[in-house]
Amino acid sequence: MSPNQSQDSQDIETATTAILPSPLWAASGQAALESSRILVISASATSTSILKNLVLPGIGHFTILDPQVASHEDIGNNFFLEGLDSLGKPRAEEAVRLLCELNDSVEGKANLSSLEEVLEKDPTYLTSFTLIIAHNLKLPLLTKLSTFLWSKKHGPSLMIVRSAGFLAEFFIQFHEHTVVDSHSETAPSLRIDKPFKALHDHAVSINFDSLDDMEHGHVPYVVILVQAMENWKAKHGGPPQAYAEKQEFKKSVEAMRRKIDEENFDEAFAQAYRAWTPTTVPSDIAALFNDDALQQPLTSLPTHSAIFFHLVAALKKFTSESPYTLPLSSTLPDMKADTNSYIHLQTLYKQQAEVEKARFKSLIGPELVIDDDTIDEFVRNVHGLRLLRGKPFGAFDRDQAALVAALSATPKEVATHLALSALSVVLAQGSSKDVTAVRLRSEVNAITGPFEWPEDAELNLGNALGELARAPTAELPNTAALLGGLVAQEAIKIITRQYVPVKGYCVIDLIGSWTGTIDG
């Protein structure tokens, strides 16, 4: 029985009380949320649905920038307007009032200026926010906004949301986005092939022959593999290399089994590859060591990037010394073991992890003052570091070669994206009355240039153009609700710098009930 199983009889109420209030993005992420400032441009049904999903978890502040008054169309599809009572009133003020009722710890504000006015008179106002979200902006104004924000290398990220009828997409514009806690599904190394001294000494000290059947069947597989590999190296001079040698090693592990039903030996056999696979620095982490950012004064970077690369610089030094690996993780996976054996093994890992964390801290230079919690979080998640570099909005549509290649790889996503791009062009030139499938197809052809469309892409484009011609400006409550959840989720990733946000375009089709991404 594993230690986790042995604790099942503990008081359930106590256990769940300790777990449930903890957000998915941990304490550091919650702190980032509570200090964030979000600007949402327009108080549309989609915008307020997005804000609902940001207000509930507790963002610090949001401002809705919108000079319009609530129309009959607005009160018909926006749950954050009070029907006829909101008709004719500034919809930003009405939406802020109702959204703030969801969480009295969140500060909300309505700005009745137009985006045109802000960009002309006080564009730096936009850079005071953590994140900007814009829904269904007219293309010329959207282009002006995205161009301005892209010119500010260390300015806020911009989330661009477009929707019509049952079709939608969103795109996140950012120069650089660093993630420490990516919640990677890749488990950190247990370093079985390079056991630290305490682990090595513990493993080789166990006399399996002297153990009773209960003890023998509960030795953790990590210990089994370390001893088996030490025995192998004593006879062969090194770990197995060829396939036949690896199979022979697995047989030696199997030979240590005493009874057929010893699950710990089943685990050791299944995990045997860990004993001969070299523990090295993962290639994506090693690539960070050569990033251009490390070649410039780190204090010239924005705070988040400066701290990230400062810690990466220390990590580079750490991995250049024996055992040439990332700092050890103190977290052990569940495994077949008795409680005492598991706790002892866990203690060994925790003690060694503390030693290596202290060595890592000693390698951090004095250029920046970094608090211990930040360092601890970095070391704890070091195997899942991510660095993303984005593109400006519109770059994908200007790259015909990329469009053609993407149409072959993800035809329905690209076809729907191009239909929405064409709609933005047509609406910028006229009104919804000018939107027809033929006009939209002409604009799609202008974007892509002449080439032979794949049959499935052609079919998807026809379907998308038909939907947009039917409802070019319709904002449906169900589409708004789904977008509210999806966009807010990605916004939280950007704000907290946890998990990996969508890179490129996320396309949504509620007719076909699918979502997909384009790495644009």
XYZ file of C-alpha atoms in Angstrom:
520
model
C 0.000 0.000 0.000
C 1.371 3.450 -0.948
C 1.539 6.262 1.637
C -1.184 8.107 -0.277
C -3.480 5.123 0.105
C -2.645 4.714 3.763
C -3.904 8.219 4.480
C -7.354 7.678 2.974
C -8.845 7.239 6.441
C -7.873 10.761 7.488
C -10.594 13.263 8.167
C -12.023 14.051 4.707
C -13.445 17.428 5.713
C -10.050 18.585 6.961
C -8.312 17.380 3.814
C -10.766 18.950 1.386
C -10.919 22.193 3.315
C -7.190 22.482 2.863
C -7.394 21.778 -0.860
C -10.489 23.424 -2.247
C -9.744 27.128 -1.685
C -6.325 26.874 -3.367
C -6.607 28.306 -6.912
C -5.236 26.402 -9.895
C -2.606 29.093 -10.296
C -1.200 28.893 -6.721
C -0.502 31.723 -4.278
C 1.966 33.562 -6.512
C -0.543 33.502 -9.355
C -3.333 34.791 -7.135
C -1.083 37.639 -6.023
C -0.436 38.506 -9.677
C -4.177 38.478 -10.365
C -4.924 40.737 -7.422
C -2.353 43.295 -8.552
C -3.414 43.229 -12.226
C -5.047 46.083 -14.137
C -7.197 45.032 -17.096
C -8.529 47.323 -19.815
C -11.463 45.992 -21.840
C -12.442 47.929 -24.932
C -16.230 47.853 -25.443
C -18.956 46.705 -23.081
C -20.346 44.130 -25.497
C -21.922 40.868 -24.358
C -18.647 39.085 -25.134
C -16.541 41.629 -23.259
C -18.680 41.440 -20.132
C -18.693 37.641 -20.286
C -14.882 37.699 -20.361
C -14.802 40.123 -17.449
C -17.207 37.977 -15.432
C -14.646 35.172 -15.570
C -11.881 37.541 -14.466
C -13.794 39.336 -11.726
C -14.874 36.116 -10.016
C -11.291 34.851 -9.360
C -10.281 38.313 -8.195
C -8.391 40.544 -10.616
C -7.324 43.761 -8.950
C -8.853 46.352 -11.282
C -10.679 46.556 -14.588
C -11.692 49.477 -16.744
C -14.243 49.320 -19.546
C -13.490 51.845 -22.279
C -16.696 52.493 -24.202
C -18.592 55.708 -25.074
C -21.748 53.980 -26.362
C -25.151 53.895 -24.704
C -27.102 50.663 -24.324
C -29.300 49.866 -27.319
C -32.185 47.443 -27.702
C -29.726 44.987 -29.258
C -27.439 45.324 -26.237
C -30.133 44.686 -23.649
C -31.282 41.696 -25.677
C -27.985 39.807 -25.512
C -25.958 41.206 -22.604
C -26.572 39.626 -19.201
C -24.727 42.512 -17.524
C -27.323 45.095 -18.506
C -30.643 45.425 -16.660
C -33.012 45.242 -19.585
C -35.081 48.339 -20.239
C -33.699 49.947 -17.070
C -30.288 50.153 -18.806
C -31.638 51.315 -22.171
C -30.104 54.630 -23.222
C -27.613 54.673 -20.335
C -23.819 54.396 -20.804
C -23.357 50.672 -21.192
C -19.849 50.798 -19.680
C -21.209 52.279 -16.445
C -24.083 49.806 -16.304
C -21.795 46.830 -16.934
C -19.222 47.959 -14.358
C -21.887 48.376 -11.689
C -23.272 44.881 -12.226
C -19.896 43.172 -12.664
C -18.628 44.638 -9.396
C -21.516 42.978 -7.593
C -19.839 39.632 -8.338
C -16.781 40.406 -6.201
C -16.599 43.412 -3.892
C -12.795 43.107 -3.664
C -12.418 44.027 -7.344
C -12.252 47.655 -8.418
C -14.129 48.527 -11.596
C -14.249 51.755 -13.561
C -16.049 53.006 -16.659
C -14.223 55.287 -19.090
C -16.655 56.895 -21.525
C -13.938 58.164 -23.848
C -13.547 56.635 -27.274
C -10.467 54.629 -28.205
C -9.853 57.076 -31.054
C -9.702 59.915 -28.536
C -7.359 58.024 -26.214
C -4.975 57.079 -29.035
C -4.914 60.668 -30.255
C -4.664 62.562 -26.968
C -3.224 60.204 -24.341
C -1.923 56.918 -25.800
C 0.352 56.330 -22.798
C -2.837 55.746 -20.775
C -2.971 52.342 -22.465
C 0.448 51.327 -21.182
C -0.674 51.687 -17.553
C -2.548 48.374 -17.808
C -1.339 44.802 -17.356
C -3.456 43.478 -20.214
C -5.774 44.957 -22.841
C -8.704 43.014 -24.325
C -10.479 44.311 -27.435
C -13.639 42.823 -28.938
C -14.833 43.455 -32.509
C -12.942 46.689 -33.071
C -13.186 48.167 -36.555
C -10.091 47.103 -38.491
C -8.453 50.548 -38.955
C -8.774 51.287 -35.232
C -7.611 47.796 -34.274
C -4.586 48.160 -36.533
C -3.732 51.502 -34.963
C -4.086 50.073 -31.439
C -2.036 46.932 -32.124
C 0.667 48.914 -33.918
C 0.989 51.327 -31.016
C 1.204 48.570 -28.424
C 3.672 46.573 -30.542
C 5.915 49.655 -30.632
C 6.135 49.451 -26.830
C 8.361 46.399 -26.407
C 7.702 46.225 -22.686
C 4.071 47.312 -22.863
C 0.947 45.267 -22.074
C -0.155 42.247 -24.084
C -3.182 42.689 -26.322
C -5.929 40.088 -26.666
C -7.904 40.572 -29.883
C -11.329 38.906 -30.018
C -13.495 38.704 -33.147
C -16.905 37.077 -33.351
C -19.949 36.956 -35.611
C -22.836 34.547 -35.270
C -21.536 31.120 -34.338
C -17.930 31.794 -35.425
C -15.152 33.462 -33.442
C -11.425 33.656 -32.836
C -8.938 35.329 -30.550
C -5.250 36.219 -30.831
C -2.751 37.278 -28.179
C -0.181 39.880 -29.216
C 2.979 39.947 -27.107
C 6.680 40.455 -27.710
C 7.911 38.057 -25.060
C 6.235 35.933 -22.434
C 8.133 34.009 -19.783
C 6.601 31.121 -17.841
C 8.151 29.542 -14.770
C 5.286 27.374 -13.572
C 4.058 25.870 -16.838
C 2.505 22.899 -14.993
C 4.501 20.655 -17.311
C 3.291 17.083 -17.665
C 6.929 15.967 -17.958
C 8.000 14.559 -14.606
C 11.281 15.884 -13.179
C 14.213 13.486 -13.162
C 14.618 11.169 -10.181
C 18.291 10.983 -11.121
C 18.400 7.202 -10.835
C 21.300 7.055 -13.304
C 23.226 9.652 -11.258
C 22.250 8.926 -7.658
C 23.378 11.524 -5.153
C 25.518 10.136 -2.342
C 22.766 9.711 0.253
C 20.534 7.883 -2.235
C 23.424 5.708 -3.433
C 24.507 4.786 0.081
C 20.965 3.981 1.176
C 20.274 1.806 -1.885
C 23.471 -0.260 -1.732
C 23.135 -0.748 2.024
C 19.944 -2.778 1.724
C 20.391 -6.537 1.926
C 17.398 -7.823 0.005
C 18.024 -11.412 1.148
C 17.615 -10.436 4.798
C 14.245 -8.729 4.299
C 11.047 -10.533 5.171
C 8.425 -10.959 2.442
C 6.461 -7.864 3.496
C 9.559 -5.640 3.508
C 10.837 -7.147 0.245
C 7.566 -6.361 -1.510
C 7.612 -2.712 -0.412
C 11.108 -1.503 -1.292
C 10.572 1.542 -3.558
C 11.429 0.915 -7.213
C 13.927 3.798 -7.149
C 16.001 1.945 -4.564
C 15.715 -1.333 -6.494
C 16.978 0.263 -9.700
C 19.854 2.112 -8.054
C 21.144 -1.081 -6.430
C 20.588 -3.125 -9.601
C 22.539 -0.601 -11.660
C 25.393 -0.469 -9.170
C 25.609 -4.267 -9.317
C 25.546 -4.144 -13.110
C 28.297 -1.522 -13.320
C 30.441 -3.513 -10.907
C 30.374 -6.442 -13.377
C 30.364 -4.568 -16.696
C 32.175 -1.335 -15.934
C 29.321 0.931 -17.013
C 25.593 1.080 -17.738
C 24.090 -1.045 -20.532
C 24.430 0.474 -23.998
C 23.182 -1.936 -26.649
C 19.613 -3.185 -26.803
C 20.639 -6.691 -25.767
C 22.472 -5.324 -22.715
C 19.428 -3.302 -21.678
C 17.248 -6.385 -21.946
C 19.773 -8.292 -19.861
C 19.683 -5.548 -17.225
C 15.901 -5.802 -17.046
C 16.261 -9.543 -16.535
C 18.620 -8.864 -13.636
C 15.966 -6.652 -12.064
C 13.385 -9.382 -12.591
C 15.729 -11.882 -10.972
C 15.624 -9.838 -7.746
C 11.903 -10.539 -7.460
C 10.920 -12.993 -4.721
C 7.182 -13.411 -5.406
C 5.112 -13.085 -8.557
C 2.778 -10.434 -7.085
C 5.419 -7.903 -5.925
C 4.135 -4.713 -7.501
C 7.248 -2.762 -6.578
C 9.249 -5.010 -8.887
C 6.634 -4.548 -11.602
C 7.287 -0.808 -11.288
C 11.063 -1.307 -11.295
C 10.848 -3.422 -14.461
C 8.634 -0.842 -16.201
C 10.873 2.062 -15.126
C 14.187 0.304 -15.842
C 14.971 2.683 -18.700
C 15.460 5.456 -16.136
C 18.525 3.642 -14.805
C 20.444 3.761 -18.104
C 18.983 6.929 -19.679
C 21.420 9.790 -18.997
C 19.964 12.648 -16.965
C 20.873 15.790 -18.894
C 19.569 19.324 -19.238
C 16.477 19.178 -21.528
C 17.137 20.741 -24.930
C 14.451 23.421 -24.549
C 15.972 24.520 -21.240
C 19.518 24.425 -22.649
C 18.363 26.655 -25.528
C 17.562 29.380 -22.993
C 21.248 29.521 -22.045
C 22.066 30.929 -25.504
C 19.188 33.394 -25.690
C 20.089 36.903 -26.840
C 18.577 38.346 -23.658
C 21.514 36.962 -21.663
C 23.883 38.996 -23.809
C 22.545 42.363 -22.580
C 22.326 44.046 -19.172
C 19.508 42.194 -17.454
C 18.391 45.260 -15.526
C 17.397 46.865 -18.862
C 14.618 44.299 -19.246
C 11.119 44.605 -17.743
C 10.908 43.223 -14.222
C 9.449 39.800 -15.048
C 11.907 39.141 -17.880
C 14.836 40.504 -15.895
C 14.128 38.157 -12.989
C 13.526 35.225 -15.340
C 16.785 35.643 -17.255
C 18.717 36.466 -14.107
C 17.669 33.101 -12.724
C 18.364 31.401 -16.063
C 21.906 32.812 -15.940
C 22.368 31.241 -12.503
C 20.902 27.990 -13.805
C 23.419 27.969 -16.645
C 26.235 28.167 -14.093
C 24.617 25.450 -11.971
C 24.346 22.985 -14.855
C 27.952 23.585 -15.932
C 29.117 21.863 -12.741
C 28.796 18.224 -11.645
C 26.380 16.436 -11.892
C 25.542 18.662 -14.913
C 21.800 18.476 -14.362
C 18.945 20.701 -13.255
C 18.488 21.134 -9.503
C 16.895 18.057 -7.961
C 13.158 18.100 -7.350
C 12.030 17.205 -3.846
C 8.758 15.760 -5.154
C 8.463 12.010 -5.480
C 5.769 10.271 -7.532
C 3.502 7.762 -5.844
C 5.003 4.285 -5.795
C 4.494 0.897 -4.169
C 6.172 1.174 -0.777
C 5.464 0.931 2.908
C 5.101 4.227 4.722
C 8.480 4.155 6.463
C 10.413 3.308 3.289
C 8.624 5.985 1.277
C 9.056 8.692 3.911
C 12.743 7.852 4.294
C 13.265 8.072 0.530
C 11.300 11.306 0.374
C 13.444 12.749 3.155
C 16.611 11.910 1.232
C 15.309 13.737 -1.846
C 14.129 16.746 0.156
C 17.463 17.096 1.953
C 19.436 16.864 -1.280
C 17.050 19.277 -3.012
C 17.656 21.822 -0.229
C 21.426 21.433 -0.631
C 21.196 22.014 -4.385
C 18.783 24.929 -4.000
C 21.279 26.584 -1.656
C 24.033 26.076 -4.238
C 21.785 27.564 -6.923
C 21.078 30.621 -4.756
C 24.810 31.161 -4.259
C 25.199 31.517 -8.038
C 22.733 34.394 -8.352
C 24.491 37.682 -8.966
C 23.802 40.912 -7.072
C 22.317 42.863 -10.009
C 18.723 42.250 -8.927
C 17.180 41.655 -5.529
C 15.049 38.513 -5.866
C 12.926 37.291 -2.969
C 13.260 33.737 -1.683
C 9.718 32.739 -2.692
C 10.449 33.610 -6.328
C 13.683 31.629 -6.250
C 11.974 28.664 -4.608
C 9.232 28.664 -7.248
C 11.826 28.813 -10.034
C 13.827 25.883 -8.659
C 10.683 23.847 -7.976
C 9.481 24.231 -11.569
C 12.817 24.484 -13.355
C 12.111 21.490 -15.609
C 9.078 23.306 -17.104
C 10.473 26.755 -17.951
C 9.036 28.286 -21.116
C 9.938 31.345 -23.157
C 7.475 32.442 -25.865
C 8.033 35.118 -28.468
C 5.025 36.363 -30.359
C 4.134 38.279 -33.495
C 2.169 41.460 -34.160
C -1.476 41.148 -35.086
C -1.929 40.844 -38.848
C 1.526 39.419 -39.584
C 0.059 36.011 -40.426
C -2.359 37.441 -43.008
C 0.521 39.287 -44.680
C 2.597 36.109 -45.046
C 1.110 34.329 -48.050
C 3.589 31.436 -47.874
C 2.652 30.790 -44.237
C -1.057 30.980 -45.078
C -0.751 28.449 -47.902
C 1.286 26.073 -45.714
C -1.186 26.405 -42.835
C -4.129 25.737 -45.142
C -2.689 22.306 -45.882
C -1.994 21.541 -42.207
C -5.114 23.008 -40.571
C -7.588 23.738 -43.383
C -10.782 24.380 -41.423
C -9.070 26.622 -38.841
C -7.333 28.741 -41.477
C -10.424 28.903 -43.699
C -12.533 30.193 -40.799
C -9.807 32.650 -39.773
C -9.600 34.028 -43.319
C -13.381 34.403 -43.448
C -13.287 36.468 -40.222
C -10.390 38.557 -41.576
C -12.364 39.216 -44.745
C -15.382 40.241 -42.680
C -13.245 42.801 -40.820
C -12.150 44.306 -44.145
C -15.673 44.511 -45.562
C -17.139 46.046 -42.382
C -14.314 48.596 -42.322
C -15.268 49.673 -45.833
C -19.021 49.805 -45.307
C -21.809 48.339 -43.216
C -23.347 44.945 -42.563
C -25.552 45.472 -45.607
C -22.444 45.179 -47.782
C -21.561 41.712 -46.453
C -22.234 38.911 -48.935
C -20.548 35.577 -49.452
C -19.269 36.751 -52.838
C -17.786 39.951 -51.410
C -16.177 38.048 -48.554
C -14.675 35.505 -50.970
C -13.178 38.322 -52.995
C -11.469 39.687 -49.879
C -10.183 36.222 -48.945
C -8.626 35.923 -52.416
C -7.013 39.337 -51.958
C -5.404 38.129 -48.725
C -4.128 34.771 -49.972
C -3.361 35.569 -53.600
C -4.110 33.064 -56.358
C -3.497 29.398 -55.546
C -5.285 26.049 -55.677
C -7.345 25.583 -52.525
C -7.459 22.106 -50.956
C -10.925 20.595 -51.323
C -11.606 20.369 -47.586
C -10.412 23.946 -47.041
C -12.684 25.150 -49.848
C -15.653 23.408 -48.235
C -14.928 24.900 -44.825
C -14.462 28.357 -46.307
C -17.829 28.142 -48.045
C -19.520 27.195 -44.783
C -17.802 30.010 -42.874
C -18.624 32.628 -45.511
C -22.258 31.539 -45.451
C -22.476 31.937 -41.676
C -20.807 35.384 -41.716
C -23.007 36.600 -44.568
C -26.045 35.444 -42.560
C -25.011 37.121 -39.303
C -22.130 39.565 -39.932
C -22.649 41.589 -36.756
C -24.774 39.251 -34.624
C -23.437 38.716 -31.101
C -25.082 35.582 -29.786
C -25.257 34.948 -26.024
C -24.014 31.353 -26.306
C -21.019 32.373 -28.435
C -20.299 35.202 -26.000
C -20.497 32.812 -23.037
C -18.053 30.322 -24.555
C -15.651 33.075 -25.567
C -15.915 34.499 -22.069
C -14.523 31.308 -20.601
C -11.862 30.672 -23.237
C -10.477 34.200 -23.392
C -10.513 34.658 -19.605
C -8.616 31.395 -19.198
C -5.867 32.610 -21.534
C -5.899 36.044 -19.888
C -5.241 34.428 -16.511
C -2.311 32.522 -18.021
C -0.837 35.802 -19.280
C -1.399 37.615 -15.988
C -0.158 34.869 -13.665
C 2.625 33.639 -15.977
C 1.501 30.123 -15.225
C 0.501 27.461 -17.741
C 1.320 28.053 -21.435
C -1.032 30.422 -23.285
C -2.266 29.912 -26.829
C 0.300 31.148 -29.338
C -1.285 32.313 -32.573
C -4.999 32.171 -33.286
C -7.610 30.112 -31.453
C -10.558 29.575 -33.814
C -14.030 28.575 -32.603
C -16.894 27.126 -34.666
C -20.063 26.467 -32.678
C -21.861 25.069 -35.727
C -19.382 22.234 -36.049
C -18.671 22.280 -32.291
C -14.881 22.494 -32.599
C -11.991 24.712 -31.643
C -8.524 24.718 -33.173
C -5.328 26.725 -33.179
C -3.149 28.259 -35.884
C 0.443 29.013 -34.931
C 0.292 32.366 -36.639
